[in-house]
mmCIF file with all atom_site columns, C-alpha atoms in Angstrom:
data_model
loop_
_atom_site.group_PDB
_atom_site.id
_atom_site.type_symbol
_atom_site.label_atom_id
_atom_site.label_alt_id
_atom_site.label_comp_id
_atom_site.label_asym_id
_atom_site.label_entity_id
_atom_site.label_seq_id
_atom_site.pdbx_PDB_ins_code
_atom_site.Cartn_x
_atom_site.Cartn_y
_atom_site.Cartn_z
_atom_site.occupancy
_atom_site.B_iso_or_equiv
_atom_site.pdbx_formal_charge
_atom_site.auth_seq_id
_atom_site.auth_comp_id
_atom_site.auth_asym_id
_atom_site.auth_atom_id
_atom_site.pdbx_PDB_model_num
ATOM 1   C CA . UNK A 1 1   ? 1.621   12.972 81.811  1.00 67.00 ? 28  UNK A CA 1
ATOM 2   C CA . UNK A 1 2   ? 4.646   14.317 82.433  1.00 80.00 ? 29  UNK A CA 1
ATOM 3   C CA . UNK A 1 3   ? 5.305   17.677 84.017  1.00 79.00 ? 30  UNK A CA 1
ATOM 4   C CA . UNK A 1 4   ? 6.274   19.427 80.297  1.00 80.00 ? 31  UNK A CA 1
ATOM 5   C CA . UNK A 1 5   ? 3.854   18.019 78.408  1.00 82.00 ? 32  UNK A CA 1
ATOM 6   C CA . UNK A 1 6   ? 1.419   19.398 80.973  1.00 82.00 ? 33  UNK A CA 1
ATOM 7   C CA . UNK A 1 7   ? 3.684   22.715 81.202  1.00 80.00 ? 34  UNK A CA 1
ATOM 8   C CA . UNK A 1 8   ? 3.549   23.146 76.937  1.00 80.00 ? 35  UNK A CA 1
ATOM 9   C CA . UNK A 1 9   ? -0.033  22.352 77.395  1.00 82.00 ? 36  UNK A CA 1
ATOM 10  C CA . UNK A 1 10  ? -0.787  25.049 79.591  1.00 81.00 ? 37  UNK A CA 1
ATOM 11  C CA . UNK A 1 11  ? 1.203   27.791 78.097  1.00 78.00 ? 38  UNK A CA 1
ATOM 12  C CA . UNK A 1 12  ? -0.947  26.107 74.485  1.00 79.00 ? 39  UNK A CA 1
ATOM 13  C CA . UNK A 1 13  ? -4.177  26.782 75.977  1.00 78.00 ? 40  UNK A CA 1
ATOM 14  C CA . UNK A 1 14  ? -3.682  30.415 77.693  1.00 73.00 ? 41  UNK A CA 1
ATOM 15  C CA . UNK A 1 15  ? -2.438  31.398 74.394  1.00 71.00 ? 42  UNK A CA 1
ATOM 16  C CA . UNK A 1 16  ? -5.107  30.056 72.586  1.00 72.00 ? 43  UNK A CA 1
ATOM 17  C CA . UNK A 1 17  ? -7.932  31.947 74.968  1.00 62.00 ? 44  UNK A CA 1
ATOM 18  C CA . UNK A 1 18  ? -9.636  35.579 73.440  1.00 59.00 ? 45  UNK A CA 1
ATOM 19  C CA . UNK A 1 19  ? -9.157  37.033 76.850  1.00 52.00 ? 46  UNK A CA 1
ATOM 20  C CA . UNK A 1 20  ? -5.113  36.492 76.818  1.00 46.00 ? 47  UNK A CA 1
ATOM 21  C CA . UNK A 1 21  ? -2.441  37.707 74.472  1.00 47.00 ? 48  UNK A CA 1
ATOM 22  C CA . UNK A 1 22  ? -2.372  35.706 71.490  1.00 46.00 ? 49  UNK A CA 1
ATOM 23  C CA . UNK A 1 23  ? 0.964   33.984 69.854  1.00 46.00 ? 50  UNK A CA 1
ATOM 24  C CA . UNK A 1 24  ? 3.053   36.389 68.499  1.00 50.00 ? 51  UNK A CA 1
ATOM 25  C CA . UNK A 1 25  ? 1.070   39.421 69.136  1.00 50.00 ? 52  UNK A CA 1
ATOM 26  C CA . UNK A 1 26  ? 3.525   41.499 70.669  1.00 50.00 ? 53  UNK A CA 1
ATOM 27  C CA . UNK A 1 27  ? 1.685   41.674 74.195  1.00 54.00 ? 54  UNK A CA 1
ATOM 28  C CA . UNK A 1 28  ? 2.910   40.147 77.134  1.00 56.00 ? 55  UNK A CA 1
ATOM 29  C CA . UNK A 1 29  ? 0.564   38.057 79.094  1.00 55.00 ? 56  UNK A CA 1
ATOM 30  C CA . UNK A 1 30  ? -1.344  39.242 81.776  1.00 61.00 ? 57  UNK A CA 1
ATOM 31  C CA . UNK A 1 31  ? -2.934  37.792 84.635  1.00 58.00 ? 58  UNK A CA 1
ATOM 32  C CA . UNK A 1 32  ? -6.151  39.160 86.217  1.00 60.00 ? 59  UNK A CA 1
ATOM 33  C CA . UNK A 1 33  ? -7.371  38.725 89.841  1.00 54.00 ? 60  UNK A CA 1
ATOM 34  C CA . UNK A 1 34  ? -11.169 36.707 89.420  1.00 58.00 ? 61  UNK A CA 1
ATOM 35  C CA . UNK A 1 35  ? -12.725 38.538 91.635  1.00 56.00 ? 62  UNK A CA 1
ATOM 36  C CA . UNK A 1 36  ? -11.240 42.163 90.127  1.00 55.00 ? 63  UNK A CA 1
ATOM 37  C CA . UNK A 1 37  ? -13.400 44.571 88.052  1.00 58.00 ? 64  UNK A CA 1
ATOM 38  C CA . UNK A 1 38  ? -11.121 47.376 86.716  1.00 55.00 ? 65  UNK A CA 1
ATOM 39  C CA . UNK A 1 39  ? -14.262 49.694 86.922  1.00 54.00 ? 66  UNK A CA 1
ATOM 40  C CA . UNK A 1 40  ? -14.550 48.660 90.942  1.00 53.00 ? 67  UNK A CA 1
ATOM 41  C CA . UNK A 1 41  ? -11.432 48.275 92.189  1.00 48.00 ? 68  UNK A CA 1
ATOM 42  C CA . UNK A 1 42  ? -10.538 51.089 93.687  1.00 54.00 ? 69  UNK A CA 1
ATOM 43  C CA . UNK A 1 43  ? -8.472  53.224 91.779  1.00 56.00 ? 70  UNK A CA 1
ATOM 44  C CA . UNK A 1 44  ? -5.560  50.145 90.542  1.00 59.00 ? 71  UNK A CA 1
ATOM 45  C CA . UNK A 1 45  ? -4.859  47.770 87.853  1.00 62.00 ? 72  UNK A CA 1
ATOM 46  C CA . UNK A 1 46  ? -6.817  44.256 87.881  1.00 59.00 ? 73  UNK A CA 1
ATOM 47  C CA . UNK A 1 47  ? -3.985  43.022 86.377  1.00 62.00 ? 74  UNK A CA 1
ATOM 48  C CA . UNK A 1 48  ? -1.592  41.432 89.297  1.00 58.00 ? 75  UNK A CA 1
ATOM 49  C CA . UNK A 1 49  ? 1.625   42.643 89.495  1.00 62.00 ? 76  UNK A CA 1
ATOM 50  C CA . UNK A 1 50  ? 4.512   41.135 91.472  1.00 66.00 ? 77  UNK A CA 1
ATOM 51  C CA . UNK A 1 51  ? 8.280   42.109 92.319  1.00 74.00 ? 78  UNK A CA 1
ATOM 52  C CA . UNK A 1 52  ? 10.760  40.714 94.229  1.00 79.00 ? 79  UNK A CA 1
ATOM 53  C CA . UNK A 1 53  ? 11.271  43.881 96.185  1.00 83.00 ? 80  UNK A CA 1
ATOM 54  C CA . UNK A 1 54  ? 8.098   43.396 98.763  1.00 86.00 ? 81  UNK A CA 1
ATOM 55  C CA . UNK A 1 55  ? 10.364  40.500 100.152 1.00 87.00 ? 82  UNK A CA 1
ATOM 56  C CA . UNK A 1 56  ? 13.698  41.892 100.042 1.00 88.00 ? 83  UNK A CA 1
ATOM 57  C CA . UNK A 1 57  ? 12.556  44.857 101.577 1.00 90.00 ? 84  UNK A CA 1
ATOM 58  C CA . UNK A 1 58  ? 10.711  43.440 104.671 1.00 91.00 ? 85  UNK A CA 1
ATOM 59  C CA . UNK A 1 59  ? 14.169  41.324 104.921 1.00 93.00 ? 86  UNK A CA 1
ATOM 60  C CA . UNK A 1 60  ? 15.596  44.557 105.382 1.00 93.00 ? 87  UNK A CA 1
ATOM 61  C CA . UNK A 1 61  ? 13.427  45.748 108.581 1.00 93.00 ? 88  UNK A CA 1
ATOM 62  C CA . UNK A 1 62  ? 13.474  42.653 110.474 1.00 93.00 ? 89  UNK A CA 1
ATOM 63  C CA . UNK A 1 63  ? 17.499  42.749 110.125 1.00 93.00 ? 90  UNK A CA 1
ATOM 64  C CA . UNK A 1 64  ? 16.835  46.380 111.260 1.00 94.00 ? 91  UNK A CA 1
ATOM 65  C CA . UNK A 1 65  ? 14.598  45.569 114.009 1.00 93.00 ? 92  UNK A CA 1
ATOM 66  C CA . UNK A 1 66  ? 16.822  42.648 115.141 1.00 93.00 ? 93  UNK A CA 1
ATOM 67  C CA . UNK A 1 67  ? 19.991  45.276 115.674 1.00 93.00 ? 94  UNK A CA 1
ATOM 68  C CA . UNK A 1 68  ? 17.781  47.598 117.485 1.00 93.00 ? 95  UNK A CA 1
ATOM 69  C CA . UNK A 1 69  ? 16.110  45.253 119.810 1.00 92.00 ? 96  UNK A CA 1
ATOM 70  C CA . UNK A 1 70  ? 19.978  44.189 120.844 1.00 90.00 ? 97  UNK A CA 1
ATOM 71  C CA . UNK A 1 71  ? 20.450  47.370 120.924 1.00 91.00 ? 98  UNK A CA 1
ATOM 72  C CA . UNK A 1 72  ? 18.008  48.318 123.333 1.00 90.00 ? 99  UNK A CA 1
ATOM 73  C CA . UNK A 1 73  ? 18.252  44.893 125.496 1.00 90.00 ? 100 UNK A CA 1
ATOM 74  C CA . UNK A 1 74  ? 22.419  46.139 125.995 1.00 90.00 ? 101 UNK A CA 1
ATOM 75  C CA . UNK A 1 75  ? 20.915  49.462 127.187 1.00 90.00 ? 102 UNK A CA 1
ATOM 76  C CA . UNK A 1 76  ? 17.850  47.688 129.461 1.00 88.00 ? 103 UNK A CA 1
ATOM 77  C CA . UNK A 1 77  ? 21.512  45.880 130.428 1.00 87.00 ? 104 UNK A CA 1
ATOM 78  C CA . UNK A 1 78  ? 23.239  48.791 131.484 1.00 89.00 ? 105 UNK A CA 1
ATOM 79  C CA . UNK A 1 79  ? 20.569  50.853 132.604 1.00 85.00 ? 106 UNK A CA 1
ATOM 80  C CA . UNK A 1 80  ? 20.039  47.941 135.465 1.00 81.00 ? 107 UNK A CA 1
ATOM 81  C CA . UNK A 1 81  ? 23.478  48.338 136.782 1.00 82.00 ? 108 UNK A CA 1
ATOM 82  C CA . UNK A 1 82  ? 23.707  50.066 140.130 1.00 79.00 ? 109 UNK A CA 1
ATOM 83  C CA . UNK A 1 83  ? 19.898  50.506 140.520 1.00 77.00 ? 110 UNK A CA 1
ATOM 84  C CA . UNK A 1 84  ? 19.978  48.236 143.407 1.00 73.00 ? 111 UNK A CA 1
ATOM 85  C CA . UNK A 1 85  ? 23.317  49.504 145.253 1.00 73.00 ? 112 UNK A CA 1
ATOM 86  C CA . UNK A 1 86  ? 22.182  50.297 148.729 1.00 72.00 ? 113 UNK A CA 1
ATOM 87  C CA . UNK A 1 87  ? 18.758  48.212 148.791 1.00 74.00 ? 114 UNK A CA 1
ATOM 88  C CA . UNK A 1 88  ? 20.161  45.642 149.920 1.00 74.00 ? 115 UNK A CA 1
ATOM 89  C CA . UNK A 1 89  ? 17.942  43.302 152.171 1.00 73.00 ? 116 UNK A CA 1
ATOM 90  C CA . UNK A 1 90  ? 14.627  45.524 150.631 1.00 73.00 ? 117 UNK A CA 1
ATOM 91  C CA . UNK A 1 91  ? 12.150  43.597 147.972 1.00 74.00 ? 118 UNK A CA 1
ATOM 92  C CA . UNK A 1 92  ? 13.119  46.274 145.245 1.00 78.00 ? 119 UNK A CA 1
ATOM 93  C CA . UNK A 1 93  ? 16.042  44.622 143.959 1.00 79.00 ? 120 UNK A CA 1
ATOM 94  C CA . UNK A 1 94  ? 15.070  41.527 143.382 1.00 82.00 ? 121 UNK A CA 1
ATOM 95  C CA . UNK A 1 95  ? 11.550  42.669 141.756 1.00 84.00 ? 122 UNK A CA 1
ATOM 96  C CA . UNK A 1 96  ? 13.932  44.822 139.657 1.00 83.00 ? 123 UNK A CA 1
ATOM 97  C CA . UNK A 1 97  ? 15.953  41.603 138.653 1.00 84.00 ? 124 UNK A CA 1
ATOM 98  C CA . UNK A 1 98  ? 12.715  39.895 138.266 1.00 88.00 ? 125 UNK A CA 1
ATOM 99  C CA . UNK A 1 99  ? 11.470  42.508 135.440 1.00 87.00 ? 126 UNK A CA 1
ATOM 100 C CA . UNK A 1 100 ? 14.755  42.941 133.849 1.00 87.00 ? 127 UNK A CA 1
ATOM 101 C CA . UNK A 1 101 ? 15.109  38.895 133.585 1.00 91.00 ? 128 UNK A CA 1
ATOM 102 C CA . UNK A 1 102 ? 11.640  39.082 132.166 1.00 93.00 ? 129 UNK A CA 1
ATOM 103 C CA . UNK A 1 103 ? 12.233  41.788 129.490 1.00 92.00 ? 130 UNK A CA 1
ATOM 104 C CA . UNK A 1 104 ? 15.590  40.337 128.659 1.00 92.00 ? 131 UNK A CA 1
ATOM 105 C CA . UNK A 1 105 ? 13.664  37.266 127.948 1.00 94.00 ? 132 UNK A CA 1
ATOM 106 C CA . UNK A 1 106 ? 11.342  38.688 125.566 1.00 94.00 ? 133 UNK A CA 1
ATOM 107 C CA . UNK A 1 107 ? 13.789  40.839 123.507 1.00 94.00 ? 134 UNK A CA 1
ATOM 108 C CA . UNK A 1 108 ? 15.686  37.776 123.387 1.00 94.00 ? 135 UNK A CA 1
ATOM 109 C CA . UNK A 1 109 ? 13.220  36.023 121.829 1.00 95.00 ? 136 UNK A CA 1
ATOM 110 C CA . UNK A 1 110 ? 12.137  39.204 119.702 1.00 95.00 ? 137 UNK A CA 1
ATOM 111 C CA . UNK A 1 111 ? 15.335  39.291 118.043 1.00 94.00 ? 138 UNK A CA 1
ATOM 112 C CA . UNK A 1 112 ? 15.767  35.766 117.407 1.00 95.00 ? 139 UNK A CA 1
ATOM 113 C CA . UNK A 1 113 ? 12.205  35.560 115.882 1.00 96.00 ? 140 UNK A CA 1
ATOM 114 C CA . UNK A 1 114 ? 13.942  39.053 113.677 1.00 95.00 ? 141 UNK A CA 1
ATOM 115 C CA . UNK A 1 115 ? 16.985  36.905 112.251 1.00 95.00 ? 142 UNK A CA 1
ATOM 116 C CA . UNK A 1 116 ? 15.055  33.719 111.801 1.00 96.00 ? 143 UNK A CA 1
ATOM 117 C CA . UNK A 1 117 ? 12.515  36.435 109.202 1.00 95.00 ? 144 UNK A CA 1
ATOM 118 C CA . UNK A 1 118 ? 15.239  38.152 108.301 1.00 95.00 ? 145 UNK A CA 1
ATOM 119 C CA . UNK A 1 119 ? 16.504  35.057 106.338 1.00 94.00 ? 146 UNK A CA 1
ATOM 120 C CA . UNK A 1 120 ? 13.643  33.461 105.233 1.00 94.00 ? 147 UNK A CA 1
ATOM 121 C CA . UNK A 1 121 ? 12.427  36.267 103.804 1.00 93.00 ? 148 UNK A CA 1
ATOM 122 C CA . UNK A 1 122 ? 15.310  37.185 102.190 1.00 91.00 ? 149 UNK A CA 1
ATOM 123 C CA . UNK A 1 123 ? 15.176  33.478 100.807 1.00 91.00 ? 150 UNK A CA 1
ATOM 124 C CA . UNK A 1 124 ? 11.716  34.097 99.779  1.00 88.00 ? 151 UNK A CA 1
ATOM 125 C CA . UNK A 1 125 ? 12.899  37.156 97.577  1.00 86.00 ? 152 UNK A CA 1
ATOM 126 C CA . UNK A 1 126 ? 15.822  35.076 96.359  1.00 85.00 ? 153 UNK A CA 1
ATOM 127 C CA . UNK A 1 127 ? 13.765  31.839 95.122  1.00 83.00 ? 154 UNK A CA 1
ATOM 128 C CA . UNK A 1 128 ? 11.044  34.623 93.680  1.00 78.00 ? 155 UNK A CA 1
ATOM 129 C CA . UNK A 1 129 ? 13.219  36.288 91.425  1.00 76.00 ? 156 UNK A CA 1
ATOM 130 C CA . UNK A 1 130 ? 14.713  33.060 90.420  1.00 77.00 ? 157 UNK A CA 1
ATOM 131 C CA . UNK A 1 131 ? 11.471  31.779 90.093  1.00 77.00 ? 158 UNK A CA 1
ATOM 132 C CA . UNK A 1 132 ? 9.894   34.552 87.869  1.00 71.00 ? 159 UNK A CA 1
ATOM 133 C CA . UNK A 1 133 ? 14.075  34.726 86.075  1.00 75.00 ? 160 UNK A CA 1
ATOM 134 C CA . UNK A 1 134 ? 13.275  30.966 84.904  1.00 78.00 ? 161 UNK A CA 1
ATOM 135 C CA . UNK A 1 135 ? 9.422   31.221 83.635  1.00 78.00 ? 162 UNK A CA 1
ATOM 136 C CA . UNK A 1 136 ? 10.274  34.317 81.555  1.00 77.00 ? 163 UNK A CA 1
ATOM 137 C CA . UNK A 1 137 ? 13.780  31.661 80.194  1.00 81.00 ? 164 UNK A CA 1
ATOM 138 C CA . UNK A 1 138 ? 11.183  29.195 79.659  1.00 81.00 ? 165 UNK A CA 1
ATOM 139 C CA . UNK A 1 139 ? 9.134   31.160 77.153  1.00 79.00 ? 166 UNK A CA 1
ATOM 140 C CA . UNK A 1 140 ? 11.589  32.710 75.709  1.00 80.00 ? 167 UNK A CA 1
ATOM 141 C CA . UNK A 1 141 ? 13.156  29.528 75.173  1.00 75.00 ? 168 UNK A CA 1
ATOM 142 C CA . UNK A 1 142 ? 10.155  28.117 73.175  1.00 75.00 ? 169 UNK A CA 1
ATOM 143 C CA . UNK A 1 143 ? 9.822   31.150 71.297  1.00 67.00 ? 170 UNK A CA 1
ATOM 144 C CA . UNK A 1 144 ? 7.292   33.024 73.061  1.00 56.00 ? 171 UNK A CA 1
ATOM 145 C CA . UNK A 1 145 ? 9.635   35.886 73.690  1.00 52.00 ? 172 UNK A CA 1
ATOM 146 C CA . UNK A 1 146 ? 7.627   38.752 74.431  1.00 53.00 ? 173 UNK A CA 1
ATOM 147 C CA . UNK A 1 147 ? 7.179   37.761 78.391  1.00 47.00 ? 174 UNK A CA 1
ATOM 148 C CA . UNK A 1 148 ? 9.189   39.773 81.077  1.00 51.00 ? 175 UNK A CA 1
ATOM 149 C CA . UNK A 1 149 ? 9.209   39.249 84.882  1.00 51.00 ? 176 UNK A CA 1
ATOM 150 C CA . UNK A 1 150 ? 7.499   41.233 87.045  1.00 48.00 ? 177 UNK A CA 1
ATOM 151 C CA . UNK A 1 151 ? 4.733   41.780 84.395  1.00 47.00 ? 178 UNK A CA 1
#
């Protein structure tokens, strides 16, 4: 069977159920969680809403939290400089070197793990709201046009 026949189908069947919206109805379909009871679950909708924005948003921080951890691994940088003057032949500085090396490392790694987040998630958002853009086309296409994304 091919993947529109399957597709039409589909969208046949959940139209056709007493629990969904029926054709032409005016209601938008809904989707509810299985194992939600709107009398038990704690104070918000069974019905599952999505938005792009969750994704977008957490793009946001870990492009925040990447500037800041470069941030702070200039100041570790500068902070370092001069510690040692005058210790010269003592263990200090090169335990010193041996920490900073070590942090460095990590917030290194920190922020790379930041930007690689940063774009996926802001992929994520992008493919989501195409995603959810193309469903609500699709319906609309076949004349099913009461179905908007996000609901």
């Amino acid at each position: 069977m091919e993947f529109q026949e399957e597709w039409d189908q589909l969208v046949s069947k959940a139209q056709s159920k007493p629990d969904g919206a029926a054709q032409g109805s005016g209601e938008a379909a809904t989707m509810k969680l299985a194992s939600a009871k709107a009398n038990e679950s704690g104070g918000g909708s069974p019905n599952l809403k999505v938005t792009q924005r969750p994704w977008t948003s957490a793009s946001a921080v870990a492009g925040a939290l990447q500037a800041s951890t470069g941030s702070a691994a200039s100041r570790l940088k500068a902070a370092h400089e001069g510690v040692t003057w005058g210790l010269e032949g003592f263990m200090t500085p090169a335990a010193l070197e041996g920490v900073r090396a070590s942090w460095d490392e990590r917030l290194g790694a920190i922020k790379a793990e930041c930007l690689r987040l940063e774009s996926a998630l802001k992929k994520a958002g992008s493919a989501f709201g195409e995603v959810d853009s193309r469903v609500a086309q699709s319906f609309q296409h076949r004349g099913h046009g009461n179905s908007r994304p996000g609901k």
